[in-house]
Short mmCIF file of N, CA and C in Angstrom, two decimals:
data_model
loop_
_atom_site.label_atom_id
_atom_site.label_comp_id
_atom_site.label_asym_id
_atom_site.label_seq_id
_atom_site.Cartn_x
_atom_site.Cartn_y
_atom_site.Cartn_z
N UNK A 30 67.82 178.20 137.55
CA UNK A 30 67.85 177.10 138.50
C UNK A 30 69.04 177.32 139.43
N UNK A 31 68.88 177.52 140.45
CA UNK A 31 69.84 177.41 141.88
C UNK A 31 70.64 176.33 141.96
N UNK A 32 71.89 176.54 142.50
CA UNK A 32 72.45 175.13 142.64
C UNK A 32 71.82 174.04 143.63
N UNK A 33 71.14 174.25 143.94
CA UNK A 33 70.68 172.95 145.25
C UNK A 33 69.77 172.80 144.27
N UNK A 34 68.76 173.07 143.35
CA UNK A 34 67.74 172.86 142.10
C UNK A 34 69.03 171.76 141.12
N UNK A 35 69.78 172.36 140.80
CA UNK A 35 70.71 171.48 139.96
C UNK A 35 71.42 170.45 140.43
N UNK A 36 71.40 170.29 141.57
CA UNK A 36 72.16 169.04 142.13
C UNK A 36 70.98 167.96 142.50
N UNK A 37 69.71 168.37 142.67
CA UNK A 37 68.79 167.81 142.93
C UNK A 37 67.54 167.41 141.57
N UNK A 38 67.77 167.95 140.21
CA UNK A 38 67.68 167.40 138.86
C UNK A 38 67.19 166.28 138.90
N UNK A 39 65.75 165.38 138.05
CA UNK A 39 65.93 163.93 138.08
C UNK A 39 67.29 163.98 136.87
N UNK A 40 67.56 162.50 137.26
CA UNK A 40 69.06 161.97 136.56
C UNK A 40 68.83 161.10 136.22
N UNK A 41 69.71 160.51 135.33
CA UNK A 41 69.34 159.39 134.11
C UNK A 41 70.91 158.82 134.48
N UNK A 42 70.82 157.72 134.23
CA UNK A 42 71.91 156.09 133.82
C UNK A 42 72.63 156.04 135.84
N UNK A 43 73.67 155.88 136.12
CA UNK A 43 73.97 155.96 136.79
C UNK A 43 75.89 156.05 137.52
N UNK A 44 76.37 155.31 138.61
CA UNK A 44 77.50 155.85 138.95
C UNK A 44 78.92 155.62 137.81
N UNK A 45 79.80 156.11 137.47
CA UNK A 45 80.28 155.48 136.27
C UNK A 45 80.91 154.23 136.83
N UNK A 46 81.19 153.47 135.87
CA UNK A 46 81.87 151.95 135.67
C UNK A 46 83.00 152.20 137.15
N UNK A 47 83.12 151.62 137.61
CA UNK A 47 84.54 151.20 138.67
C UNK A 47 84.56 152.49 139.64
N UNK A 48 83.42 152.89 139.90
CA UNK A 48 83.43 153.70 141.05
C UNK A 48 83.69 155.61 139.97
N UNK A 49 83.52 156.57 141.41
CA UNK A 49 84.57 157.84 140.79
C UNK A 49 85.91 158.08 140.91
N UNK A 50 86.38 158.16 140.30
CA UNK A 50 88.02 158.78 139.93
C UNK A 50 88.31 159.35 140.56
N UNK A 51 89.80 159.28 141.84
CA UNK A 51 89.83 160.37 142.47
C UNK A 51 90.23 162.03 142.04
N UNK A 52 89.73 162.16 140.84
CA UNK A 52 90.29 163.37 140.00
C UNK A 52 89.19 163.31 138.81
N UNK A 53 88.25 164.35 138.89
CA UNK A 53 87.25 164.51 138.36
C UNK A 53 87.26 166.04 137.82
N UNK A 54 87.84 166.61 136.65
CA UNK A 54 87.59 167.70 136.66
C UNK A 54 86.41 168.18 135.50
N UNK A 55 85.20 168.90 136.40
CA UNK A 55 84.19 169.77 135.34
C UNK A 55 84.43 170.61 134.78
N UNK A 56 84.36 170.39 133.45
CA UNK A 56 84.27 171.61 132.69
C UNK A 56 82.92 172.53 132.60
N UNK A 57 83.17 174.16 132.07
CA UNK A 57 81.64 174.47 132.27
C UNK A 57 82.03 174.47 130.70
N UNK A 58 80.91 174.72 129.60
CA UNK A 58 80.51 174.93 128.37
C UNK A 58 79.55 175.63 128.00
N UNK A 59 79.48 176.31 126.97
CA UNK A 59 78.54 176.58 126.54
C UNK A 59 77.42 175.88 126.05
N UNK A 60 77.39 175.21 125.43
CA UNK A 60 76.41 174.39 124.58
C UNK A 60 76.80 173.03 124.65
N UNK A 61 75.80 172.46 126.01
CA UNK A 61 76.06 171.06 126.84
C UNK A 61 75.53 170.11 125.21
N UNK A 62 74.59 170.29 124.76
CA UNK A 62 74.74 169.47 123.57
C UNK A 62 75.52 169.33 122.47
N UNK A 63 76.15 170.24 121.91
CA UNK A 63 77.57 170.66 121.01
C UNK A 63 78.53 169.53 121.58
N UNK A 64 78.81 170.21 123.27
CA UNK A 64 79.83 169.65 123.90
C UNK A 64 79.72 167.38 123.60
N UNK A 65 78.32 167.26 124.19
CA UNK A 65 77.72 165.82 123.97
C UNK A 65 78.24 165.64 122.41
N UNK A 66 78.61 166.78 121.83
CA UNK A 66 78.19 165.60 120.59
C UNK A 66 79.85 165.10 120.35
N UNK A 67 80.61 165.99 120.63
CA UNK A 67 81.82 166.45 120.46
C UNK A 67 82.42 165.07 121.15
N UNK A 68 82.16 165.24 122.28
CA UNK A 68 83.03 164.31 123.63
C UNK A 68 82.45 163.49 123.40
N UNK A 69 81.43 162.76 122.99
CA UNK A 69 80.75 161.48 122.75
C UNK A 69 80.73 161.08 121.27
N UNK A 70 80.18 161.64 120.15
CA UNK A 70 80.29 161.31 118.72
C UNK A 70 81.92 161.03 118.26
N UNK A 71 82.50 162.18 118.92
CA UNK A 71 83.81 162.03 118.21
C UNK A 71 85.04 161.61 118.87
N UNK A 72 85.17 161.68 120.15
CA UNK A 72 86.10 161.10 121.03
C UNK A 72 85.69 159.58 121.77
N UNK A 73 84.74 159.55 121.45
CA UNK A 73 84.32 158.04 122.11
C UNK A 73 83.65 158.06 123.85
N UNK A 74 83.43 158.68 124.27
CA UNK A 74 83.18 158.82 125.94
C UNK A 74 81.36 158.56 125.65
N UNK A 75 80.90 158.24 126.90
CA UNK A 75 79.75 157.66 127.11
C UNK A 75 79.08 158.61 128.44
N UNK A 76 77.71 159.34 128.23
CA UNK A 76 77.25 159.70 129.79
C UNK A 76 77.00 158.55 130.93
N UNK A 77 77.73 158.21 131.52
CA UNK A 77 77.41 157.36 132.93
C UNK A 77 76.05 158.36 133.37
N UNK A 78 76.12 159.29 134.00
CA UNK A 78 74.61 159.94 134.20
C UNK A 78 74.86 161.46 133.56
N UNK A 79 73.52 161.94 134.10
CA UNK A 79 73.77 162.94 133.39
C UNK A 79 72.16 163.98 134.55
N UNK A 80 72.07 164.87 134.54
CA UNK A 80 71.19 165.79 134.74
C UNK A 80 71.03 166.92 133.74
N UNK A 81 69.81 166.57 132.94
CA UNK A 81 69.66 167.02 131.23
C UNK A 81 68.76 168.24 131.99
N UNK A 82 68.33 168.35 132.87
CA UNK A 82 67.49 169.41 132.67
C UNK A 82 68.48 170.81 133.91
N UNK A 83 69.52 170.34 134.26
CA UNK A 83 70.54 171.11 135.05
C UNK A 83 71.64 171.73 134.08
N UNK A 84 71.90 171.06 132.82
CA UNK A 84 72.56 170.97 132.08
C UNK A 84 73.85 170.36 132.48
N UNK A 85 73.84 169.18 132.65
CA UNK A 85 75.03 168.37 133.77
C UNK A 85 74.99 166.84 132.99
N UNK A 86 76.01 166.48 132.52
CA UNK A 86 76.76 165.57 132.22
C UNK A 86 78.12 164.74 132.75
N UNK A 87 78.00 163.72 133.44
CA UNK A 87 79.15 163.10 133.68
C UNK A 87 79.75 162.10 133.01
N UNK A 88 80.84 162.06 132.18
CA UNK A 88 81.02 161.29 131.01
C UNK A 88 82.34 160.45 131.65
N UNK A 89 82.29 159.32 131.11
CA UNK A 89 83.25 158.46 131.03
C UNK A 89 83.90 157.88 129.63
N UNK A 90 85.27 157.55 129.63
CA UNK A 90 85.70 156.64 128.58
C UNK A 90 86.92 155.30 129.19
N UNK A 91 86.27 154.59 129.19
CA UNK A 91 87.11 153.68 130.35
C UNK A 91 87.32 154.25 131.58
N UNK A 92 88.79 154.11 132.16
CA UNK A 92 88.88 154.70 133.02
C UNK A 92 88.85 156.29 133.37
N UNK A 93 88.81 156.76 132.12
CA UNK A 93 88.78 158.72 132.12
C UNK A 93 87.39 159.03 132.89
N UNK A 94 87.59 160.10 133.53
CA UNK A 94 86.45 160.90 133.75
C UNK A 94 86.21 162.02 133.65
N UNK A 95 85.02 162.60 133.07
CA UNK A 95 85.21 164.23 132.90
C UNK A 95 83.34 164.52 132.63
N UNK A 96 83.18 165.79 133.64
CA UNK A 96 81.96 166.33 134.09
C UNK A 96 81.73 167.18 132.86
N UNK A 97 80.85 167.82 132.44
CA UNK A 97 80.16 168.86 131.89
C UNK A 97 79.12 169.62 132.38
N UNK A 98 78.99 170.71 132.45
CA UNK A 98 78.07 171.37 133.01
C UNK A 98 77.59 172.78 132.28
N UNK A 99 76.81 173.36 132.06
CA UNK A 99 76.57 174.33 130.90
C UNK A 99 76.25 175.45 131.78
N UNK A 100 77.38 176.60 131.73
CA UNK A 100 77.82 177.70 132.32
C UNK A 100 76.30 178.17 133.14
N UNK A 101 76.28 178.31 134.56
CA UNK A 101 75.45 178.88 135.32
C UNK A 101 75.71 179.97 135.99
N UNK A 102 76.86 180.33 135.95
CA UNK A 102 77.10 181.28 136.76
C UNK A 102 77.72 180.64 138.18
N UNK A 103 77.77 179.55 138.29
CA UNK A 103 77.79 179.06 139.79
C UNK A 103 79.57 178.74 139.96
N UNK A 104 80.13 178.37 138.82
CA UNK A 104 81.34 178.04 139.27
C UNK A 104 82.76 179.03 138.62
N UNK A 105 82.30 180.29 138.30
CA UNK A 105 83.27 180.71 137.43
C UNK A 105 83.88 181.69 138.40
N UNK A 106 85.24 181.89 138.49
CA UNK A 106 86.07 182.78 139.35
C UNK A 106 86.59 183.96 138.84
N UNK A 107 86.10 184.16 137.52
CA UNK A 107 86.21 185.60 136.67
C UNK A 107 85.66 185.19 135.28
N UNK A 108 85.40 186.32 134.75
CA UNK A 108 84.65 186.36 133.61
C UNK A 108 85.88 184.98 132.54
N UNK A 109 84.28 184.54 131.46
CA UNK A 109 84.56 183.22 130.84
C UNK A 109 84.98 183.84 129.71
N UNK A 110 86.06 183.53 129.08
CA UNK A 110 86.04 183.92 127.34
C UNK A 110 87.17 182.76 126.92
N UNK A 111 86.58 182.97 125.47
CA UNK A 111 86.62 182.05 124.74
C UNK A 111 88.17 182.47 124.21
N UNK A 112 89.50 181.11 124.18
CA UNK A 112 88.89 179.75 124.23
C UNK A 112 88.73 179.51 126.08
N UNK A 113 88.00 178.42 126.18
CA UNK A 113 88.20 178.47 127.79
C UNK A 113 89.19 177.81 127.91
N UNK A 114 89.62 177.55 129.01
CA UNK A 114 90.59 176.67 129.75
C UNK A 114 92.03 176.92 129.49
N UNK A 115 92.51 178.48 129.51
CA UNK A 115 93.76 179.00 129.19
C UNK A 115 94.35 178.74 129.88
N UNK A 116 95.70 178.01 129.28
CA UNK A 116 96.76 177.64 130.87
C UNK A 116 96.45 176.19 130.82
N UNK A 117 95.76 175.67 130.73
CA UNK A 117 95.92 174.45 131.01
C UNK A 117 95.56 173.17 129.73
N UNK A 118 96.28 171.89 130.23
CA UNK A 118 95.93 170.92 128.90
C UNK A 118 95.48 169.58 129.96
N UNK A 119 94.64 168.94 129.30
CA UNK A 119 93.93 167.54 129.69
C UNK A 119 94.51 166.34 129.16
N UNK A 120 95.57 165.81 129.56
CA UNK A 120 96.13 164.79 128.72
C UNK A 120 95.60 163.34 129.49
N UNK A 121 94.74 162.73 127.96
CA UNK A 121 94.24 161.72 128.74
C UNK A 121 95.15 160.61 127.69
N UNK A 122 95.26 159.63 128.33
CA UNK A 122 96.16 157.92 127.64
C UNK A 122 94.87 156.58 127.03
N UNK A 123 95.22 156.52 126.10
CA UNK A 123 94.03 156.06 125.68
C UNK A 123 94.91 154.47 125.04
N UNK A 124 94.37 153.88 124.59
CA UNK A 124 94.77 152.61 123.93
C UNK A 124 95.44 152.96 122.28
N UNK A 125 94.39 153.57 121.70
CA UNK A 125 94.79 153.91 120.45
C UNK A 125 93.84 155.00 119.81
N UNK A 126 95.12 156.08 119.09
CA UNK A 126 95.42 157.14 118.65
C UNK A 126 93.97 157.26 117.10
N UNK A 127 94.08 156.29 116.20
CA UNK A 127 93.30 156.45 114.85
C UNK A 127 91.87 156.05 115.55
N UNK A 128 91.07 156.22 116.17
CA UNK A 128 89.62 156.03 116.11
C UNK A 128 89.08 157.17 116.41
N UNK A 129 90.20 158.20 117.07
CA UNK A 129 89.66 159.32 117.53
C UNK A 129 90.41 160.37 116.23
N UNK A 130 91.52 160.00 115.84
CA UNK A 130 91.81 161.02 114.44
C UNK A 130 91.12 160.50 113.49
N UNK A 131 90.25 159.19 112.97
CA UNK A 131 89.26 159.32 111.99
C UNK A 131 87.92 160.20 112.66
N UNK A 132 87.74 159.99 113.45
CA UNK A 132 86.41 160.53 113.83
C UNK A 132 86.36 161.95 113.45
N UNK A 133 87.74 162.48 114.32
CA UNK A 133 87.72 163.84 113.62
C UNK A 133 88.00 164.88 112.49
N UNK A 134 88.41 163.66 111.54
CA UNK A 134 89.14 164.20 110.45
C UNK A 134 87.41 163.85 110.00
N UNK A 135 86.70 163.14 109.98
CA UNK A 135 85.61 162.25 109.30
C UNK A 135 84.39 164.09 109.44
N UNK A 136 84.76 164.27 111.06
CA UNK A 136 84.04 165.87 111.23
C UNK A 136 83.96 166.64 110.39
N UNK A 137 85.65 167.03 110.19
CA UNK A 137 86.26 168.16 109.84
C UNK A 137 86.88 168.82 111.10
N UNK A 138 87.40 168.38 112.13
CA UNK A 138 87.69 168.55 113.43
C UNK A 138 88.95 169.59 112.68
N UNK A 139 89.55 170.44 113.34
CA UNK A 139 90.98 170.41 112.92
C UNK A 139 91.80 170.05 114.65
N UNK A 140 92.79 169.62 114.27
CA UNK A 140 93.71 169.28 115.45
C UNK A 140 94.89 170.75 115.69
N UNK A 141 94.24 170.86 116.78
CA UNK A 141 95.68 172.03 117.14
C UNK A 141 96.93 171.99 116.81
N UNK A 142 97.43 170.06 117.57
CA UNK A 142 99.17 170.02 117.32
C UNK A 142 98.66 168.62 116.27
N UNK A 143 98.91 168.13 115.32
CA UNK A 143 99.32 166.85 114.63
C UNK A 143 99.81 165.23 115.44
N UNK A 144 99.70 164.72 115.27
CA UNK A 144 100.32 163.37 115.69
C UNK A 144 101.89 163.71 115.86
N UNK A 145 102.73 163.31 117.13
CA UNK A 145 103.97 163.53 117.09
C UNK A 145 104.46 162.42 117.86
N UNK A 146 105.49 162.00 117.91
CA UNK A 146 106.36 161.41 119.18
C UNK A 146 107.05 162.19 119.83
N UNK A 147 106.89 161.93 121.30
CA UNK A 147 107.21 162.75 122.38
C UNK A 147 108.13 161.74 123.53
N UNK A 148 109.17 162.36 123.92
CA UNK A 148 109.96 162.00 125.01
C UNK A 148 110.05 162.65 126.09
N UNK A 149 109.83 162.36 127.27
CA UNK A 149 109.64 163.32 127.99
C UNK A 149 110.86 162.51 129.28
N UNK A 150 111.08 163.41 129.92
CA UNK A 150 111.90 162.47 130.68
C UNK A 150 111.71 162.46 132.31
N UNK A 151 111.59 161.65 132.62
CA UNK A 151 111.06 160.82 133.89
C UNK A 151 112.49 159.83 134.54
N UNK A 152 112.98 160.64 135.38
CA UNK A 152 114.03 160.17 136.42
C UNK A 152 115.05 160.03 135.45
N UNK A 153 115.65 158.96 135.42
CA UNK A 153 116.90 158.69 134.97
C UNK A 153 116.61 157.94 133.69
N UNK A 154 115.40 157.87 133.52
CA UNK A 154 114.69 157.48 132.04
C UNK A 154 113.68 158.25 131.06
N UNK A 155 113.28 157.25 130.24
CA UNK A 155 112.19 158.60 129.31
C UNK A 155 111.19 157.67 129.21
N UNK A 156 109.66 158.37 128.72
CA UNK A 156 109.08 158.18 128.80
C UNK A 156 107.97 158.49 127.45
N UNK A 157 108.40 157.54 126.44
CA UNK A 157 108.07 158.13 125.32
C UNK A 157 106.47 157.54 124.73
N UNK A 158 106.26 158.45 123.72
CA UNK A 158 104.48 158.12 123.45
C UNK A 158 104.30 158.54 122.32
N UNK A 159 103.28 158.23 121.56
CA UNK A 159 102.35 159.54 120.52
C UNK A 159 101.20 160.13 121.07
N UNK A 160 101.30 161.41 120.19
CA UNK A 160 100.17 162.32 121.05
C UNK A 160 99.84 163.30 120.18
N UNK A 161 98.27 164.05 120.23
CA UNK A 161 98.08 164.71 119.79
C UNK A 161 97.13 165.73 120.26
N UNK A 162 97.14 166.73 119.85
CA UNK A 162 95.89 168.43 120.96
C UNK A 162 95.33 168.14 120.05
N UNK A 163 93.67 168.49 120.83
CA UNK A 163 92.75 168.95 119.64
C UNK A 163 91.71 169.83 120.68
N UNK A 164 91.22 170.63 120.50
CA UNK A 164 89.97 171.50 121.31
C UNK A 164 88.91 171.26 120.92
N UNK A 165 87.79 171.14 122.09
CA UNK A 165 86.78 171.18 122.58
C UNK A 165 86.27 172.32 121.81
N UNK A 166 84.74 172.33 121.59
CA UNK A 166 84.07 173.08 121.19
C UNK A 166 83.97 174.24 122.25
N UNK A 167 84.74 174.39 123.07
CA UNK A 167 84.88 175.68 124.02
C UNK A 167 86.23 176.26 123.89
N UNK A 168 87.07 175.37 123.55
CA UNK A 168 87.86 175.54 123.46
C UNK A 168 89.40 175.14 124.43
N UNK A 169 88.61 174.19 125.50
CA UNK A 169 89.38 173.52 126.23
C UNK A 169 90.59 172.83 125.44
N UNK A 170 91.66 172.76 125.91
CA UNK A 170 92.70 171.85 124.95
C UNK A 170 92.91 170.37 125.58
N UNK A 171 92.65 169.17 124.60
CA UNK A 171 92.82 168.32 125.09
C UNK A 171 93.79 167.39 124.55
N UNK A 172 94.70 166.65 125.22
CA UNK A 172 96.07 165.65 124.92
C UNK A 172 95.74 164.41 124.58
N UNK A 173 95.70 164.09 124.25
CA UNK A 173 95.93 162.86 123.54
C UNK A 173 96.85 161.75 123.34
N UNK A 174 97.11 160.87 124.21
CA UNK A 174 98.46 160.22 124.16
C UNK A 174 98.38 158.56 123.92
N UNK A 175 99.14 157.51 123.61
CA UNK A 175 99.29 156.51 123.67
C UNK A 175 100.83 156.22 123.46
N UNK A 176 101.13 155.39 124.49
CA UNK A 176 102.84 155.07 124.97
C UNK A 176 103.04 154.23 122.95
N UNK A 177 104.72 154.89 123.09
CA UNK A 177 105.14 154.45 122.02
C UNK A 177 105.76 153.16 121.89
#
């Protein structure tokens, strides 16, 4: 399927809650259902829509947003290997930390870094939280935070 075939997909549910985010980043994946089960069973996020037969998912969790799309060839700028998303981390702020470490302990998830407190410092102050990594079934790394 061509990208103008994949952007043009029938689609299911619709725009997410409170408009789009001005910061939307897609991930590609391998296995858009793995990924669904992962980002939805165990982190809590919901498809606002989705194009199932493009392999295209746009997921929300409150205010978070984050695309899925199952590797086409269309967006990669050098060859993909695993884990993906080297170099970079997704730190999203959530309300609270235990619904997403039962879920994944409940898996068998393992977590990259553990639950920690973190200070980070921001101007002439700090800016402290708990937080924790855990990867994506691709291997994306994702943050995990809630202010301490």
């Amino acid at each position: 399927m061509d990208q103008k075939a994949r952007n043009s997909a029938d689609s299911d549910g619709g725009l997410p809650e409170g408009g789009f985010a001005p910061l939307v980043p897609e991930l590609s994946v391998t296995d858009l259902e793995r990924s669904l089960g992962f980002w939805c069973d165990l982190l809590g996020f919901r498809i606002a829509y989705g194009r199932p037969a493009a392999g295209f998912a746009y997921l929300q969790r409150g205010p978070i947003q984050i695309m899925l799309c199952r590797v086409n060839g269309e967006w990669e700028t050098g060859a993909l290997q695993a884990p993906f998303g080297r170099g970079i981390n997704f730190q999203m702020q959530v309300d609270s930390l235990d619904p997403l470490l039962e879920n994944l302990a409940s898996a068998g998830w393992a977590l990259y870094r553990p639950v920690a407190e973190k200070r980070y410092r921001v101007g002439d102050g700090w800016s402290v939280c708990r937080e924790f990594l855990v990867q994506d079934p691709d291997g994306y790394l994702l943050r995990f935070a809630v202010d301490a």
